[in-house]
Short mmCIF file of C-alpha atoms in Angstrom, two decimals:
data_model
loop_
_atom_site.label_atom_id
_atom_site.label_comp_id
_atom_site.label_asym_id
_atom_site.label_seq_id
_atom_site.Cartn_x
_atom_site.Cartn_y
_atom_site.Cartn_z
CA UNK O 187 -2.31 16.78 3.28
CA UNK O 188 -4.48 16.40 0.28
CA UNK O 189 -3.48 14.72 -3.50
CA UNK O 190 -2.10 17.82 -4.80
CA UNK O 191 0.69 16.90 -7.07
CA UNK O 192 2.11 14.35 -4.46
CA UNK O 193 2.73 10.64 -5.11
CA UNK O 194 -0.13 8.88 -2.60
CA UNK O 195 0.28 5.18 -1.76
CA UNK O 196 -2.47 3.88 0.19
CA UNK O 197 -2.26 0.85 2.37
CA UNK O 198 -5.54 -0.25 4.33
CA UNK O 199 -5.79 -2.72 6.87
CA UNK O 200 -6.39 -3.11 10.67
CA UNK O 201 -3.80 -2.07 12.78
CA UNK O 202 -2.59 -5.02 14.09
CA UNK O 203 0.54 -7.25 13.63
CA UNK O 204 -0.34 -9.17 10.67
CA UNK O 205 -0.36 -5.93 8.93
CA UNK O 206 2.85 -5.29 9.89
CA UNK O 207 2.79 -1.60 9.76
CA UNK O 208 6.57 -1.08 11.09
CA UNK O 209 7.92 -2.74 7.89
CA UNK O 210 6.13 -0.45 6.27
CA UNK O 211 6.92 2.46 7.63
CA UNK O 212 10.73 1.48 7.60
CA UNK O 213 10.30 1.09 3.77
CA UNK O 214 8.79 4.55 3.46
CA UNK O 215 11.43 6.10 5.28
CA UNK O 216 14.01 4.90 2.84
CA UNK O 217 11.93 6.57 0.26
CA UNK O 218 11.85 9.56 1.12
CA UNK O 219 15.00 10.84 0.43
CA UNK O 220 14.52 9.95 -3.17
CA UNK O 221 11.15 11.04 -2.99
CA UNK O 222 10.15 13.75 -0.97
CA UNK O 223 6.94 14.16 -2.30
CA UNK O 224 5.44 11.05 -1.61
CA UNK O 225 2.67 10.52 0.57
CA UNK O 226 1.40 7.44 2.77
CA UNK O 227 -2.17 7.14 3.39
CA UNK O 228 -3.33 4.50 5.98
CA UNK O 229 -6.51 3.91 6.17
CA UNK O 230 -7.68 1.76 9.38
CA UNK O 231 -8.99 1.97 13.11
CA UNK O 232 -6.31 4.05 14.76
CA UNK O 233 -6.85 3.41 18.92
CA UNK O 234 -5.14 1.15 21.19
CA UNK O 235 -1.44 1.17 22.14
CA UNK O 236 -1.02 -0.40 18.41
CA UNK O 237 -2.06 2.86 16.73
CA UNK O 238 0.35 4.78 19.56
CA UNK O 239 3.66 2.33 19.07
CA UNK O 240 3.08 3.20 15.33
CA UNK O 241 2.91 7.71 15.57
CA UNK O 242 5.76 6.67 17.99
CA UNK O 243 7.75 5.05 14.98
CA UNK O 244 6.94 7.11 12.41
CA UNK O 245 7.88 10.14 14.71
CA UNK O 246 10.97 8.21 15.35
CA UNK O 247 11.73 7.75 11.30
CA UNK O 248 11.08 11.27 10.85
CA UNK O 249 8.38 10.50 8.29
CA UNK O 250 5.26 11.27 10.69
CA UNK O 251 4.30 15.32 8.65
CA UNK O 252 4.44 12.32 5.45
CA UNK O 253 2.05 9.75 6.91
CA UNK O 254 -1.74 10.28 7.55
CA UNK O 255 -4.18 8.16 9.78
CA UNK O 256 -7.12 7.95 8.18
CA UNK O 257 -8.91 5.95 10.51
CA UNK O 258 -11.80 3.62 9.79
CA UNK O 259 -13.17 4.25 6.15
CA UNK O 260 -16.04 3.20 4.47
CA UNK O 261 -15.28 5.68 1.10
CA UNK O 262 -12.56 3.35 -0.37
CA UNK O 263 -13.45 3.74 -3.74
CA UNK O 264 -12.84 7.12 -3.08
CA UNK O 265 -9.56 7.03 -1.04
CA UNK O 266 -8.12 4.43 -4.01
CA UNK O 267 -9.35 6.92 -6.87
CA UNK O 268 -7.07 9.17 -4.93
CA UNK O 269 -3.99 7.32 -4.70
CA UNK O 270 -1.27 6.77 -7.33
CA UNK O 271 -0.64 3.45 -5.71
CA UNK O 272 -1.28 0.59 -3.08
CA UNK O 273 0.95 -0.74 -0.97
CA UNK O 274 0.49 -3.88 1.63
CA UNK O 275 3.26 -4.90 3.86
CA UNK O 276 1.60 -7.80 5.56
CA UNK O 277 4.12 -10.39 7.57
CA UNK O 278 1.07 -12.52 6.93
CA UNK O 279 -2.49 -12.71 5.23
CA UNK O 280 -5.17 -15.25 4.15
CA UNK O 281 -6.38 -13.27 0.71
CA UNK O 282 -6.46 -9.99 1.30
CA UNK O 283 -9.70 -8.36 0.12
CA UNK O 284 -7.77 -4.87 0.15
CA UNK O 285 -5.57 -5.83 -2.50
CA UNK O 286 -8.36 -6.71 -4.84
CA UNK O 287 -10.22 -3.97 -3.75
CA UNK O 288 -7.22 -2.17 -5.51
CA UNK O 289 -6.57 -4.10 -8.42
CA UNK O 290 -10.54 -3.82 -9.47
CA UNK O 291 -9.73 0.29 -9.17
CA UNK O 292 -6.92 0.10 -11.80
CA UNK O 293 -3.92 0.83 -9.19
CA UNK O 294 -0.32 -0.06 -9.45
CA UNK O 295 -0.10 -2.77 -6.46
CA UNK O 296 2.94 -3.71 -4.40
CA UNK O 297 2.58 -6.46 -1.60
CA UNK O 298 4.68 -8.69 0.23
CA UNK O 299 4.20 -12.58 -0.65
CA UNK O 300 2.23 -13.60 2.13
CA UNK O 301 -0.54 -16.38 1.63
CA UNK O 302 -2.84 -15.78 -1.06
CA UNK O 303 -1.63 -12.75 -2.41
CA UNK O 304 0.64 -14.09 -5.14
CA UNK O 305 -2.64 -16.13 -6.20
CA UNK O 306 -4.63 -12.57 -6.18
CA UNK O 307 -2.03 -10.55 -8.08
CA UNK O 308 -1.12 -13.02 -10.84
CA UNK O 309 1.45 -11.35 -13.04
CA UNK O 310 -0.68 -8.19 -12.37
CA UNK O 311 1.39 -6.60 -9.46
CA UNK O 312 5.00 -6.47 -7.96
CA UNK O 313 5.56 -8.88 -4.75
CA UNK O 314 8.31 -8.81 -2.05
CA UNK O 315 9.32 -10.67 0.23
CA UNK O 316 7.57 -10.38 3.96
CA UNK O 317 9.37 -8.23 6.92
CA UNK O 318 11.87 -6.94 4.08
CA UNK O 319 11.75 -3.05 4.24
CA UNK O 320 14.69 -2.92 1.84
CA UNK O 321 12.83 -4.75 -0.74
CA UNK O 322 9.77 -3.02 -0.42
CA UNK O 323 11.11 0.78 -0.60
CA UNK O 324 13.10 -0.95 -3.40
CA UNK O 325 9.97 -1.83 -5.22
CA UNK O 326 7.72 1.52 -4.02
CA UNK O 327 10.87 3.52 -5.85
CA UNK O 328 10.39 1.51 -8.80
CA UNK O 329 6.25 2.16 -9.36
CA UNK O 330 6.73 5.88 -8.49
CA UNK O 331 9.68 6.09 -11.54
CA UNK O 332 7.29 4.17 -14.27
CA UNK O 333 5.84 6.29 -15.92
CA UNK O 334 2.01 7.10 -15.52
CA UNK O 335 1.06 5.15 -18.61
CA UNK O 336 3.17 1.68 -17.41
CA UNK O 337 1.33 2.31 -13.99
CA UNK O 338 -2.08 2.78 -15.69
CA UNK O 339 -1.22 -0.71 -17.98
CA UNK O 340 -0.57 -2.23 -14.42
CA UNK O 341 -4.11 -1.26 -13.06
CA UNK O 342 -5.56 -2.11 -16.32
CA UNK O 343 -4.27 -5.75 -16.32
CA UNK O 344 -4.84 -5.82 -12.05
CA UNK O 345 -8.67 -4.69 -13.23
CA UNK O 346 -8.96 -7.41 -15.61
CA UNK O 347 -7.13 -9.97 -13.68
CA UNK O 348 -10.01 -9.92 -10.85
CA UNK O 349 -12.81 -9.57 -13.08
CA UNK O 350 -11.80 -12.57 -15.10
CA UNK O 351 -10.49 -15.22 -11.61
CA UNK O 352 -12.51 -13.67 -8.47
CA UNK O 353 -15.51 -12.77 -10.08
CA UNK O 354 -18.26 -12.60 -7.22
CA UNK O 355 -20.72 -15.57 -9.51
#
């Protein structure tokens, strides 16, 4: 399952509760019907019984020949170049280095409103509310319907939003 013409959201993270992977998946079940073409990439370790309960569910949801297991990455600049869009579903987070990993590569970002991400995102991204799969397909639906310009303005501000707040001096 490569780009081709499909709609790739990327979410990175460990597999591990925090992340809260199920609420994500739930969300991009919902999506698909409305979207067929779209495309989850996860990129983290996948081992453990964590990795397993999560095939399991997306098996469940129908939406496992959508979802691909990366594993443990260390091309992200490469993996975000690729996608259309990031997505983080976390039930919690402290300030999520993903996300502004993201928003410095110019992509659309949708995350829930867990600890510091509101602070990250500014007006730069879309938040929902944590362990809300309605809200977040809600919101997915929305970025994949903007058009590619409106998603590109998003990145754009996301890009300048980190380089002018988390600047590493």
């Amino acid at each position: 399952m490569g780009a081709e013409s499909n709609f790739i959201w990327l979410a990175v993270g460990r597999l591990v509760p925090a992340k809260d992977y199920p609420n994500l998946l739930q969300a991009f079940a919902q999506l698909l019907p409305s979207h067929p073409e779209a495309c989850l990439w996860v990129a983290g370790e996948t081992a453990g019984t964590q990795f397993n309960r999560l095939i399991a569910l997306a098996s469940r949801l129908k939406v496992g020949s959508r979802v691909r297991w990366l594993g443990l990455r260390r091309d992200m600049s490469a993996l975000l170049d690729a996608a259309d869009g990031f997505v983080q579903a976390s039930a919690w987070e402290g300030m999520p280095l993903a996300v502004g990993e993201a928003m410095a590569m110019e992509k659309a970002v949708v995350a829930t409103d867990v600890g510091g991400v509101r602070e990250l995102l500014g007006e730069s991204g879309l938040l929902v509310p944590s362990r809300n799969p309605d809200a977040l397909a809600s919101v997915m639906r929305e970025v994949m319907r903007m058009p590619e310009v409106v998603r590109q303005s998003w990145g754009c501000a996301a890009r300048e939003r980190i380089g002018a707040h988390f600047r590493m001096d």
